[in-house]
Tab-separated table of C-alpha atoms and ligand atoms in Angstrom:
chain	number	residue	atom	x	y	z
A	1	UNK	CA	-167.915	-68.716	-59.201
A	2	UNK	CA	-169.740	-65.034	-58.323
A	3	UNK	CA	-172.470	-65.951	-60.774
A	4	UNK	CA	-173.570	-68.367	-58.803
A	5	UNK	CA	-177.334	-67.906	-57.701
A	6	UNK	CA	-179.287	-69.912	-55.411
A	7	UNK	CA	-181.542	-72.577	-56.947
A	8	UNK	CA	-184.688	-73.480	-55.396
A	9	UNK	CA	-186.003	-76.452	-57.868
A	10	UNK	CA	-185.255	-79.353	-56.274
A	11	UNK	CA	-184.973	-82.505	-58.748
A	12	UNK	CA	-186.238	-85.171	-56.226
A	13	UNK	CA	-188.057	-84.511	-53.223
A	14	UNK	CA	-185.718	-85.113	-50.154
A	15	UNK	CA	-182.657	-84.058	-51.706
A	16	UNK	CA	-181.184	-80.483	-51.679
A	17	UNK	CA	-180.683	-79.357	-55.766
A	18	UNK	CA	-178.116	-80.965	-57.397
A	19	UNK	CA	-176.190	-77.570	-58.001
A	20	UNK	CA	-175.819	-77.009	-54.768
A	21	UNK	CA	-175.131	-80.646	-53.438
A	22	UNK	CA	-172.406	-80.561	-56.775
A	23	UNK	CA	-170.750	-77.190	-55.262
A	24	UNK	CA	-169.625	-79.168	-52.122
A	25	UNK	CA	-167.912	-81.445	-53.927
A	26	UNK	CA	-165.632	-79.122	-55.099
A	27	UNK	CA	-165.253	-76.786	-51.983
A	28	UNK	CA	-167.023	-75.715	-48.336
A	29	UNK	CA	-167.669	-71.892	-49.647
A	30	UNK	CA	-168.460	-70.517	-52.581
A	31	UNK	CA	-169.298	-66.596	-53.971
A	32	UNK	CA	-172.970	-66.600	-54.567
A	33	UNK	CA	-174.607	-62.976	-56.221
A	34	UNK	CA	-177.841	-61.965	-54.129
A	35	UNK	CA	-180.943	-61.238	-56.231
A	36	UNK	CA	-180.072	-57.352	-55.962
A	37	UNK	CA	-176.408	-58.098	-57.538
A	38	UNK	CA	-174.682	-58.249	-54.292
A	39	UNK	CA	-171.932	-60.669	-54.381
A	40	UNK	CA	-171.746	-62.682	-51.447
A	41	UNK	CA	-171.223	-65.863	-49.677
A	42	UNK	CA	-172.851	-69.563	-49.693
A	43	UNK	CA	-171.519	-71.737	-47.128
A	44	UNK	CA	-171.875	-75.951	-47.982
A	45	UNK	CA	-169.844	-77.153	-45.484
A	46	UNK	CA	-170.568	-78.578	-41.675
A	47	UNK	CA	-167.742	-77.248	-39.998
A	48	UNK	CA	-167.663	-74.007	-42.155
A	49	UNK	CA	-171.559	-73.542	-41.025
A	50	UNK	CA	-170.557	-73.672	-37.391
A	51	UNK	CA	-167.773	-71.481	-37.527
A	52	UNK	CA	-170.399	-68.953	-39.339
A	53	UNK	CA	-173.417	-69.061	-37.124
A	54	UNK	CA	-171.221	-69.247	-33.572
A	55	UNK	CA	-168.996	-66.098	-35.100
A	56	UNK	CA	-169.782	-62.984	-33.360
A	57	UNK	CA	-168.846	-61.082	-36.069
A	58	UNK	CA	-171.964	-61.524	-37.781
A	59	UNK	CA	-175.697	-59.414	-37.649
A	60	UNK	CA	-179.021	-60.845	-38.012
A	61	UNK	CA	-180.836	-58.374	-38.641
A	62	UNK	CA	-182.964	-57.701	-41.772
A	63	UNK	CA	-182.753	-54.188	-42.455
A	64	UNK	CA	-179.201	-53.965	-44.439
A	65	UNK	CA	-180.090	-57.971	-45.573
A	66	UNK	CA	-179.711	-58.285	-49.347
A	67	UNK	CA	-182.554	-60.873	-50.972
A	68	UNK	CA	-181.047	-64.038	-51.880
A	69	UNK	CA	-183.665	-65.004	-53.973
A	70	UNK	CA	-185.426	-62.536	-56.910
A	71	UNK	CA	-188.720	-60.468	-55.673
A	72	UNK	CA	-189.528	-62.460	-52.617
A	73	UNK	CA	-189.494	-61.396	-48.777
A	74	UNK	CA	-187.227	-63.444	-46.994
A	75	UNK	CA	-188.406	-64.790	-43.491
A	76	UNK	CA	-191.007	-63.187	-41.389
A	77	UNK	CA	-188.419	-61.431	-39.812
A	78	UNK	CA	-187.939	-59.252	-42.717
A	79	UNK	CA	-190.903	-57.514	-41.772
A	80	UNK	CA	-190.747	-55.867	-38.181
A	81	UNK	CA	-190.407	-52.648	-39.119
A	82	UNK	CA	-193.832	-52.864	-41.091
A	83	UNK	CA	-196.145	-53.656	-38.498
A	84	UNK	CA	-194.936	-56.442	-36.593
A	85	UNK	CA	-195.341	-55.774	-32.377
A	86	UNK	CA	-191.700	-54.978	-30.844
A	87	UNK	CA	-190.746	-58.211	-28.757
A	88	UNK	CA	-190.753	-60.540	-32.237
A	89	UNK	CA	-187.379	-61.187	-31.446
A	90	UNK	CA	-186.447	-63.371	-34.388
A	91	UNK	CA	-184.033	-61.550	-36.228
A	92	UNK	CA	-182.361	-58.975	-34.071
A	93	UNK	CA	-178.374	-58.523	-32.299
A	94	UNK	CA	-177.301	-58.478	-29.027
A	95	UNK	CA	-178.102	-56.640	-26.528
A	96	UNK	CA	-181.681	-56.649	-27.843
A	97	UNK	CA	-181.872	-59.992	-28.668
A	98	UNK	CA	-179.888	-61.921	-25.238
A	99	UNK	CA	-182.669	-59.624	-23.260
A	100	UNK	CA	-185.684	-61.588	-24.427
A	101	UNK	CA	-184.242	-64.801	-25.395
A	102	UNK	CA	-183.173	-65.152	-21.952
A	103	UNK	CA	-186.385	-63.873	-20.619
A	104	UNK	CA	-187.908	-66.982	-23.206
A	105	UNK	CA	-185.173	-70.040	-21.933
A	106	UNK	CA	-186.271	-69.225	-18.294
A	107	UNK	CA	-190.110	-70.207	-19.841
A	108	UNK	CA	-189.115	-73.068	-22.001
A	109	UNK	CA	-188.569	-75.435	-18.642
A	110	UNK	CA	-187.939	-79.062	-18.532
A	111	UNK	CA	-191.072	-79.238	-15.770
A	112	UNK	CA	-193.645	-77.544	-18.700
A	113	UNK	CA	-192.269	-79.065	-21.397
A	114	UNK	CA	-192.731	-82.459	-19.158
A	115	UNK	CA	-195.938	-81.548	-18.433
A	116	UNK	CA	-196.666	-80.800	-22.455
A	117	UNK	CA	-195.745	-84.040	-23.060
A	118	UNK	CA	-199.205	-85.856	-21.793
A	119	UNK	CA	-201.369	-83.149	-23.728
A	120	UNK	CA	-199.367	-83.763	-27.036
A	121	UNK	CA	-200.447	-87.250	-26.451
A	122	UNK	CA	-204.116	-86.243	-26.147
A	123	UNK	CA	-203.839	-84.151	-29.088
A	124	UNK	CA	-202.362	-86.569	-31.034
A	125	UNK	CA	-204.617	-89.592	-29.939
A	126	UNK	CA	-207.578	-87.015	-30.856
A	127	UNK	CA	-206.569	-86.236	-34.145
A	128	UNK	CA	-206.023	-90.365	-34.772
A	129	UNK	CA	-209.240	-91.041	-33.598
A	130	UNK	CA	-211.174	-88.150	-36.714
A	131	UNK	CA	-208.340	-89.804	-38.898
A	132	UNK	CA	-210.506	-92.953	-37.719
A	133	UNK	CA	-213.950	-91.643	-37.942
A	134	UNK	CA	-213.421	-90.083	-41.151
A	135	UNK	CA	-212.094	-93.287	-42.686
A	136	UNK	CA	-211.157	-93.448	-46.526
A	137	UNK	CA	-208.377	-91.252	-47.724
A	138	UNK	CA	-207.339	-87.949	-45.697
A	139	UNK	CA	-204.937	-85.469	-45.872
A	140	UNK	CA	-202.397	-86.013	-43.647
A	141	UNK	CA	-201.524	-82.447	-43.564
A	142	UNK	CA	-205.207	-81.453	-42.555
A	143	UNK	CA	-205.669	-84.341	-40.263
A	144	UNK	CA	-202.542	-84.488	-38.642
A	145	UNK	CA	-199.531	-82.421	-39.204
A	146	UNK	CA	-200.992	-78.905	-39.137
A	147	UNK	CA	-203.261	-79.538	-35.916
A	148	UNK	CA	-200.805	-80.898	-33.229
A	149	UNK	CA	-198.692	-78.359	-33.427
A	150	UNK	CA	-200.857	-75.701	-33.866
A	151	UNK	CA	-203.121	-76.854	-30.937
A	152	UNK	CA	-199.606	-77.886	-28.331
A	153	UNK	CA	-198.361	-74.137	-29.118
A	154	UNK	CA	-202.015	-72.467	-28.215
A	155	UNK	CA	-201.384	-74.607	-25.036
A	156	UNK	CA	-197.943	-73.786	-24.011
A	157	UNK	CA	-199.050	-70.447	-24.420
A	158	UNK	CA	-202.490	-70.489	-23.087
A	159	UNK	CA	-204.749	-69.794	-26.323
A	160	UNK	CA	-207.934	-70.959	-25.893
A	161	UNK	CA	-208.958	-74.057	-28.618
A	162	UNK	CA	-211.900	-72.081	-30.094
A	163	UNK	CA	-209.183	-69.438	-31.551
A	164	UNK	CA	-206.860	-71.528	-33.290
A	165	UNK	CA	-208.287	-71.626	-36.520
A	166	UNK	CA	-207.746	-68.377	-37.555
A	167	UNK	CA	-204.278	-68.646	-36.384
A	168	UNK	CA	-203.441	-71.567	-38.491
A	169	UNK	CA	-204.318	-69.385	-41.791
A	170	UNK	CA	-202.386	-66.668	-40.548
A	171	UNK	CA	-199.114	-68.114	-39.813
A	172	UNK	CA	-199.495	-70.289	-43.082
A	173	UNK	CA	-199.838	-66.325	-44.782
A	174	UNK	CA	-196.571	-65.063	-42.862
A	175	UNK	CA	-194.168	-67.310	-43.912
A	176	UNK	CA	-195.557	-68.236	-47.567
A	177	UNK	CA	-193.116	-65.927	-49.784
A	178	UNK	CA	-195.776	-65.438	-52.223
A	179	UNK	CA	-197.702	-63.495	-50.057
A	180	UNK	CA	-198.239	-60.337	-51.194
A	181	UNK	CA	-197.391	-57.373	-48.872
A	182	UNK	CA	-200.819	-56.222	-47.893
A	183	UNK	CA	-202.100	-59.702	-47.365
A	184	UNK	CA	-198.965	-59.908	-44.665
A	185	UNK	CA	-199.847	-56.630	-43.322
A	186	UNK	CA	-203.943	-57.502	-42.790
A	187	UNK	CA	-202.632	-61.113	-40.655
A	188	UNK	CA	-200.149	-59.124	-38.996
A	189	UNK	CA	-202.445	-56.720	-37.690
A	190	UNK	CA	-205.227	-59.483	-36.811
A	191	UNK	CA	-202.802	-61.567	-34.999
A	192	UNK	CA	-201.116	-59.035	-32.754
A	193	UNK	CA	-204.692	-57.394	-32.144
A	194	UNK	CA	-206.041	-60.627	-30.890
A	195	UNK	CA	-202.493	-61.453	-28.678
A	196	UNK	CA	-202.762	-58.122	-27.098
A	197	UNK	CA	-206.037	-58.832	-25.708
A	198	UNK	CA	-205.019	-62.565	-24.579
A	199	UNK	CA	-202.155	-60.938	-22.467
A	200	UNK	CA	-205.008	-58.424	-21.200
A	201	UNK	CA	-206.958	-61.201	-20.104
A	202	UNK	CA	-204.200	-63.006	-18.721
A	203	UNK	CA	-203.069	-60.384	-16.567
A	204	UNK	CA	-206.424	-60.606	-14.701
A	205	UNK	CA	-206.775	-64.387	-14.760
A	206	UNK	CA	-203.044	-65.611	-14.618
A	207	UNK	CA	-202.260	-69.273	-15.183
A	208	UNK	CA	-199.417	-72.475	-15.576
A	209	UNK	CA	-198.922	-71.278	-19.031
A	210	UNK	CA	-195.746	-69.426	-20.649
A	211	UNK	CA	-197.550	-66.272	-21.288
A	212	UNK	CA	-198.672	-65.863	-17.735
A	213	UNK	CA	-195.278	-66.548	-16.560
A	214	UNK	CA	-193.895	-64.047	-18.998
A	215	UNK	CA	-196.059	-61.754	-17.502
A	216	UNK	CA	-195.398	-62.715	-13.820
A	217	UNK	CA	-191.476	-62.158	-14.428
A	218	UNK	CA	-193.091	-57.951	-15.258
A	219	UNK	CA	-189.575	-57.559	-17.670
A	220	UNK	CA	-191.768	-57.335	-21.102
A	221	UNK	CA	-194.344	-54.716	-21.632
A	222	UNK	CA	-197.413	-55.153	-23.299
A	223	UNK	CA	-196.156	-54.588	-27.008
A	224	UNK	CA	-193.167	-57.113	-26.053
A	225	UNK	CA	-194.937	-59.763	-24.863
A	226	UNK	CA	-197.470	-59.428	-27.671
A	227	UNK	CA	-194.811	-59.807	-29.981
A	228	UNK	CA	-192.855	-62.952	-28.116
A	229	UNK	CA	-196.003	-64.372	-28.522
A	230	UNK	CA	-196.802	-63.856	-31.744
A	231	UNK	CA	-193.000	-65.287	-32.672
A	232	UNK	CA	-193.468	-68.571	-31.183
A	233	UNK	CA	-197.154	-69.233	-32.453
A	234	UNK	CA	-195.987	-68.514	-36.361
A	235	UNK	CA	-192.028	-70.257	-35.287
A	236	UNK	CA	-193.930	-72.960	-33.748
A	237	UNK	CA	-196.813	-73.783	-36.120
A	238	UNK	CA	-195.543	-74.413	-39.363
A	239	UNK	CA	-191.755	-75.929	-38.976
A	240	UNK	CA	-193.191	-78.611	-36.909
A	241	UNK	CA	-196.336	-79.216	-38.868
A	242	UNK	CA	-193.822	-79.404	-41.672
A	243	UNK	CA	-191.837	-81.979	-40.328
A	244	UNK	CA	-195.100	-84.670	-39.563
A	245	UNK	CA	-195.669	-84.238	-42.927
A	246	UNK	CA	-192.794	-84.202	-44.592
A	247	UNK	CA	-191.382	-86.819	-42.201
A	248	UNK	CA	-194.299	-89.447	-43.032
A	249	UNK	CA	-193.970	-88.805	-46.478
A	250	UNK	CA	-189.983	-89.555	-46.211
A	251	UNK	CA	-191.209	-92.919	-44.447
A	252	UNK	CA	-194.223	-93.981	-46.925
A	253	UNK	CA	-191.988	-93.977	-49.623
A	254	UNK	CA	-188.716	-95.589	-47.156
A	255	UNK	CA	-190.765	-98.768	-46.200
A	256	UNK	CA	-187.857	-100.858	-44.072
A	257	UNK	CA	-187.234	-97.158	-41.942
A	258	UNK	CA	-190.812	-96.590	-41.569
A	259	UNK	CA	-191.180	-100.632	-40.250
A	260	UNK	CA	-188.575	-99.520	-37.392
A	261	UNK	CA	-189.885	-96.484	-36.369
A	262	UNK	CA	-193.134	-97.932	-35.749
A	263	UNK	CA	-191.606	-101.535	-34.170
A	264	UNK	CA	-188.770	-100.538	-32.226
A	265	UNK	CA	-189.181	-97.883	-29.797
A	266	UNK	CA	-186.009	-97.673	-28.909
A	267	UNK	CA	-185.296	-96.099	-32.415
A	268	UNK	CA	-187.547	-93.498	-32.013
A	269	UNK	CA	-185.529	-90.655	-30.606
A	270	UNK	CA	-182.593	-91.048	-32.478
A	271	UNK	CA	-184.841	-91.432	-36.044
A	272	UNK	CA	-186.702	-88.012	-35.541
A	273	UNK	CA	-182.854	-86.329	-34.799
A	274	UNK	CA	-182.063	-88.389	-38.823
A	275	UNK	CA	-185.741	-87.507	-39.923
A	276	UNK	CA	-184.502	-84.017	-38.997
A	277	UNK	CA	-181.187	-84.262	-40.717
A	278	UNK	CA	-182.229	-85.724	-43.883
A	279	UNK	CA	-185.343	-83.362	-44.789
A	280	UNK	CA	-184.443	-80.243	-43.235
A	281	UNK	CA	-186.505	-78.735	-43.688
A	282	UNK	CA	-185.232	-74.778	-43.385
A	283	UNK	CA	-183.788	-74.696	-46.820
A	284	UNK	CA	-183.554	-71.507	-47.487
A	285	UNK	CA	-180.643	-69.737	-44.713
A	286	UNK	CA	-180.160	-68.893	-42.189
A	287	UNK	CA	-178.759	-65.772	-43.781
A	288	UNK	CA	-176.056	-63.315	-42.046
A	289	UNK	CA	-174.207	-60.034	-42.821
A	290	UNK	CA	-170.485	-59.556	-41.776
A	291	UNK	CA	-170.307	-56.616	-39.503
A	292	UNK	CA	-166.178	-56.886	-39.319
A	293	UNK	CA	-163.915	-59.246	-41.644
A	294	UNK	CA	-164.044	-62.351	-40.266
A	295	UNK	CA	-162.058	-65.654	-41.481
A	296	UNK	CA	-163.563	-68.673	-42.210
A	297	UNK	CA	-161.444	-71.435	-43.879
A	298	UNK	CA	-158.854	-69.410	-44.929
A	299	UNK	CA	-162.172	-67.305	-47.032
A	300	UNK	CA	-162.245	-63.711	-46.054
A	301	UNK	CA	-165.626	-62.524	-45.664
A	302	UNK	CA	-165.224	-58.669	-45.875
A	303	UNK	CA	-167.264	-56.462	-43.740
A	304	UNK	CA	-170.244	-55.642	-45.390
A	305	UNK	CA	-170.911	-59.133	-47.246
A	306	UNK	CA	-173.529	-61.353	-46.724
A	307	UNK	CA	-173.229	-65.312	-45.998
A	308	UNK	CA	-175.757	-68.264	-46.576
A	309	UNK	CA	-175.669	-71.265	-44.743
A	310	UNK	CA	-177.622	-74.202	-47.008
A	311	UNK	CA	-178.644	-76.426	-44.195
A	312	UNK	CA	-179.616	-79.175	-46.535
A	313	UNK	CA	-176.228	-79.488	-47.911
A	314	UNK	CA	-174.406	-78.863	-44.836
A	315	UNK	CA	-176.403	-81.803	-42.755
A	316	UNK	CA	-175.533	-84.321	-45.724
A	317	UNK	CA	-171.484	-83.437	-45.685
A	318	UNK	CA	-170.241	-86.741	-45.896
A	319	UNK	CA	-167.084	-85.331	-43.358
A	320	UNK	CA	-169.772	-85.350	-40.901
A	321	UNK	CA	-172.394	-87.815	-41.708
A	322	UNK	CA	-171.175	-90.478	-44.297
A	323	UNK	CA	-173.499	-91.563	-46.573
A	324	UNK	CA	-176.137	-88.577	-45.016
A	325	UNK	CA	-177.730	-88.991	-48.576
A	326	UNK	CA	-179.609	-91.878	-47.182
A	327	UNK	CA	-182.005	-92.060	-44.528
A	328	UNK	CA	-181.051	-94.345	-41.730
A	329	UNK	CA	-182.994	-94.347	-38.524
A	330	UNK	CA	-180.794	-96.000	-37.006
A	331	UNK	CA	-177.408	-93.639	-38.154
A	332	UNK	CA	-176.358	-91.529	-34.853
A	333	UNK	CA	-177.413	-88.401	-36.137
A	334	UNK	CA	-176.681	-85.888	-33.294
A	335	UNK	CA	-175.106	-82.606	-34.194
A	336	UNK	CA	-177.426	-82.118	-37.140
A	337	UNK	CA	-178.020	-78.234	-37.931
A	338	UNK	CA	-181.213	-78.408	-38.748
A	339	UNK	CA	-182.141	-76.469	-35.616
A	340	UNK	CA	-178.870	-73.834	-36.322
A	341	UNK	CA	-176.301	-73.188	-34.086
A	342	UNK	CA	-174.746	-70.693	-31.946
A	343	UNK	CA	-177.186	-67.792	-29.949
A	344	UNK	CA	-179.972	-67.987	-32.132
A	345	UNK	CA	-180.133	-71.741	-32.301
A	346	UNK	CA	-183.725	-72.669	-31.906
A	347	UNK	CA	-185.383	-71.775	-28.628
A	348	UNK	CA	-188.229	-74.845	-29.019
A	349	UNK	CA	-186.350	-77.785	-30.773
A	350	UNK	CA	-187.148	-79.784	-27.044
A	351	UNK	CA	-190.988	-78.800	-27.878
A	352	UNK	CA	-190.413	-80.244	-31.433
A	353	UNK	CA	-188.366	-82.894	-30.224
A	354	UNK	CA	-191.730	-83.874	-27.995
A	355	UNK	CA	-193.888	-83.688	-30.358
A	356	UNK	CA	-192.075	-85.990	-33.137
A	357	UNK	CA	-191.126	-88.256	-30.347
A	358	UNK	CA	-195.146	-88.692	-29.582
A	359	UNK	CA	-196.383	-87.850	-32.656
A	360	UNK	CA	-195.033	-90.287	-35.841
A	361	UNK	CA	-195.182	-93.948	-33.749
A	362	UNK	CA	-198.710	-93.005	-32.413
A	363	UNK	CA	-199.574	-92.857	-36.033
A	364	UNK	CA	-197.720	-95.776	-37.661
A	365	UNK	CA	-198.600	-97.831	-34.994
A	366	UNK	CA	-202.745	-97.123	-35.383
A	367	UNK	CA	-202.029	-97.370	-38.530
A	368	UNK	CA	-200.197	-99.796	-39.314
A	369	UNK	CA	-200.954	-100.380	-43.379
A	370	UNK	CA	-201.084	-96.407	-43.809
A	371	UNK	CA	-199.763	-95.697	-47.375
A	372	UNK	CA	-199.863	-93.092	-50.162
A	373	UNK	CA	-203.202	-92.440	-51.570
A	374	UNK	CA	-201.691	-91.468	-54.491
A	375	UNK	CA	-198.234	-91.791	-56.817
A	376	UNK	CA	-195.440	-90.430	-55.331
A	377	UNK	CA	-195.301	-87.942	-58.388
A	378	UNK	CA	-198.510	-86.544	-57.162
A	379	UNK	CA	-197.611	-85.700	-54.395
A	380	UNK	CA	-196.938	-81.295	-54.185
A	381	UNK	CA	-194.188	-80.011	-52.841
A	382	UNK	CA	-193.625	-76.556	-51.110
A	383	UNK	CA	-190.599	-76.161	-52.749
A	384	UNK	CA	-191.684	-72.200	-53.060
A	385	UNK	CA	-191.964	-71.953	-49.366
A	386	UNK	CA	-189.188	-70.747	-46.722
A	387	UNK	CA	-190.251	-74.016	-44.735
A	388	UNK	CA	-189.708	-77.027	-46.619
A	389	UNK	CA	-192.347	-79.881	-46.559
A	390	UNK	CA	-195.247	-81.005	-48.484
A	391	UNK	CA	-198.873	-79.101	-48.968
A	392	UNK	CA	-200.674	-81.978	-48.860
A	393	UNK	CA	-200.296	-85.902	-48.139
A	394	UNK	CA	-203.360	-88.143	-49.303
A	395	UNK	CA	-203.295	-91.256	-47.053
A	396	UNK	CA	-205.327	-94.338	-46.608
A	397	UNK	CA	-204.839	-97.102	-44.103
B	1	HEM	C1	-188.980	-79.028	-36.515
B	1	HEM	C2	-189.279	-77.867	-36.054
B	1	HEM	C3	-188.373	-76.653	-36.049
B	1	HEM	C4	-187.291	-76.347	-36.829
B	1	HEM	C5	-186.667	-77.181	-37.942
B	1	HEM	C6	-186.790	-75.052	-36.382
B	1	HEM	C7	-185.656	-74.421	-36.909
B	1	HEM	C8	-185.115	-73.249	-36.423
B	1	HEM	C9	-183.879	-72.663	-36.878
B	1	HEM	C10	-182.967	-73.194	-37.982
B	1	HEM	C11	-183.657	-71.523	-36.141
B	1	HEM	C12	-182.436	-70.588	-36.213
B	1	HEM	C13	-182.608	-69.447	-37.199
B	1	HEM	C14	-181.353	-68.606	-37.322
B	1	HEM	O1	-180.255	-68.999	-36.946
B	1	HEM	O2	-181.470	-67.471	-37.843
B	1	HEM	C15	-184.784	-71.390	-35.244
B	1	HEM	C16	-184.957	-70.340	-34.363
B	1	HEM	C17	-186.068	-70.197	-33.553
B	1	HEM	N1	-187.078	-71.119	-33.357
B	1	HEM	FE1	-187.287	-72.917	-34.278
B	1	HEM	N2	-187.586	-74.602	-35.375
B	1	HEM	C18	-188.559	-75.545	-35.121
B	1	HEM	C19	-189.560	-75.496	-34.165
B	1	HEM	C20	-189.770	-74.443	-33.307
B	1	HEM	C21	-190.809	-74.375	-32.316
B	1	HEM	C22	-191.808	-75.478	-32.008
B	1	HEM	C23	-190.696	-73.138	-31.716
B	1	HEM	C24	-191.513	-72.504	-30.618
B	1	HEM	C25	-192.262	-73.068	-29.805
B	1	HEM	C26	-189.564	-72.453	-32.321
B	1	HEM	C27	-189.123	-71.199	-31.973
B	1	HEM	C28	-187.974	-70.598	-32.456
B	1	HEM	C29	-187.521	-69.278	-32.047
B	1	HEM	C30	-188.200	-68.349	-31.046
B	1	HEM	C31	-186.319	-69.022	-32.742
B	1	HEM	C32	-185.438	-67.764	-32.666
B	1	HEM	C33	-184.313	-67.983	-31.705
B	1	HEM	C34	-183.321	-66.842	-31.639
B	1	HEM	O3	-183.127	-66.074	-32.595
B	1	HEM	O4	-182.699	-66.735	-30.575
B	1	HEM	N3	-189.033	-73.275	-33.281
B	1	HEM	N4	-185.646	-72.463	-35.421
């Protein structure tokens, strides 16, 4: 099936397209053709997934990347070698890449992510109590899901409140695919400008955040740390901020699930890991290009040939998680992919983890008759986005 190419229009809101859900059915990997003809790979099933993204024989880096979609930049990552500060890590091979992600696990400690944990709470309570004040119908997106993350990254990494604003519009520029190049470019060049003065002033006024320790360790210059930086506030920002949104939505319209995440507390971790599984909300790669032949499955994947992992898909395959088309707070739901696997599996999924955790029973239970403010046909999706999730969620309580 080589003339397969990758839909995008999704036919009801949490599911992956039906073309791509059908293609499982009949096998784990299929032949897809890339935008610019190539003819490559699209992987649908769990196990076939794993073997891909823990294979060393596999780059991630952008530069030989064909598009799998037509006339659209892939993620941010696509677009180092057009202005983004060295050090944005996201999409690059060993050596380059174990040097700073281990430089980043040593930051990402259980002690500050502990410590996180009673700011997200402030955060949250904060943005509850406008939600309050405002009264009437809000967008949850505005109110809620863009704000706590935005505001717990610009505290992990020490960015003072009054900044984040501009921030938030940035990172919503960098990973909107529409965006057109020079728009990229200006928020590029606006973020990394202000960053490199943060890391100035944090070299002369250290403190408990991950920047200053970053710093403090003296591996990264100037340029790298500017650009670790700038990778977690845009990695940070928007997947999370998807997920409160996205995740609500999935429970407005899922009444009975949305009754035990706010009653039982003892659901609550194990409902963000199905909340996670069920939207995932990454569904579009994560892409890789063979840089040997490598067998998966009895499929050889020459050198040269890219592969597609469909997250979506591959966290419903029902050899993994029976009946995944359903969403079941209580289903064990561990081992989803929705954070990837193998080296580049995602560095703040605990951070996320924290912030769901807090974040979705602090607002069912303040609210505890929050519902749509609108039909659930109203409601607009970002199916045109990399990220997954919904642009905005009209509520009333
Ligand atoms: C629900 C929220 C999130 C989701 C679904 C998510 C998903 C992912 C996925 C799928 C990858 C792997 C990409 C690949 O294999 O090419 C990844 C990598 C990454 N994520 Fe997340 N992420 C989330 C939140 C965060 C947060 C809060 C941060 C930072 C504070 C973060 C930082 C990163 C970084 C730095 C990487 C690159 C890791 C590497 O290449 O070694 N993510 N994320």
């Amino acid at each position: 099936m080589s003339d397969f190419t990758l839909p995008m229009t999704r036919q009801r809101p949490f599911d992956p397209p039906n073309e791509v859900a059908e293609l499982r059915q009949q096998a784990s990997m299929h032949r897809m053709t890339y935008a610019d003809g190539h003819v490559g790979w699209l992987v649908t099933g769990y196990a076939e997934a794993r073997a891909v993204l823990a294979h060393p024989g596999f780059s991630n880096r952008p530069e030989k990347m064909h598009a799998p979609i037509p006339s659209r930049l892939d993620l941010v990552g696509e677009r180092r070698d057009r202005g983004v500060p060295r050090g944005f890590f996201l999409r690059t091979d060993a050596p380059e890449h174990t040097r700073y992600r281990k430089q980043l696990t040593g930051q990402f400690t259980v002690r500050r992510m502990k410590a996180l944990e009673s700011r997200i709470t402030e955060i949250t309570n904060a943005c509850l109590d406008d939600m309050a004040a405002a009264g009437g119908t809000v967008d949850l997106v505005q109110a809620f899901a863009l704000p706590i993350p935005s505001l717990v990254i610009c505290e992990l990494l020490g960015v003072p409140y009054e900044d984040r604003a501009q921030f938030q519009e940035d990172s919503k520029i960098l990973v909107n695919l529409e965006t057109k190049a020079d728009d990229v470019l200006a928020a590029l060049g606006r973020v990394s400008a202000y960053l490199h003065g943060l890391i100035q002033r944090k070299r002369k006024e250290p403190a408990d955040d991950l920047l200053s320790g970053l710093i403090e360790s003296g591996e990264l210059d100037d340029e790298e740390l500017t650009g670790v930086a700038f990778l977690l506030l845009v990695a940070g920002h928007e997947t999370t901020a998807n997920m409160l949104g996205l995740g609500t939505y999935a429970l407005l319209t899922n009444p009975d699930q949305l009754a035990a995440m706010r009653d039982d507390p003892s659901v609550v971790d194990n409902g963000v890991e199905e909340l996670l599984r069920y939207l995932t909300i990454i569904h579009l790669g994560p892409f890789r290009l063979a840089t040997e032949d490598v067998e998966i499955s009895g499929n050889l994947i020459k050198e040269g040939e890219m592969v597609g992992v469909h997250l979506p898909v591959v966290n419903r395959d029902p050899s993994r998680f029976p009946g995944g088309e359903h969403l079941d707070v209580t289903r064990p739901a561990g081992g989803h992919m929705t954070f990837g696997h193998g080296i580049h599996q995602c560095l703040g999924q605990q951070l996320a983890r924290g912030e769901m955790r807090i974040a979705y029973p602090a607002l069912l239970r303040r609210f505890p008759a929050l519902r749509l403010a609108v039909t659930p046909e109203e409601v607009p999706m970002r199916s045109d986005m990399t990220i997954y999730g919904v642009h905005r969620l009209p509520v009333t309580w």
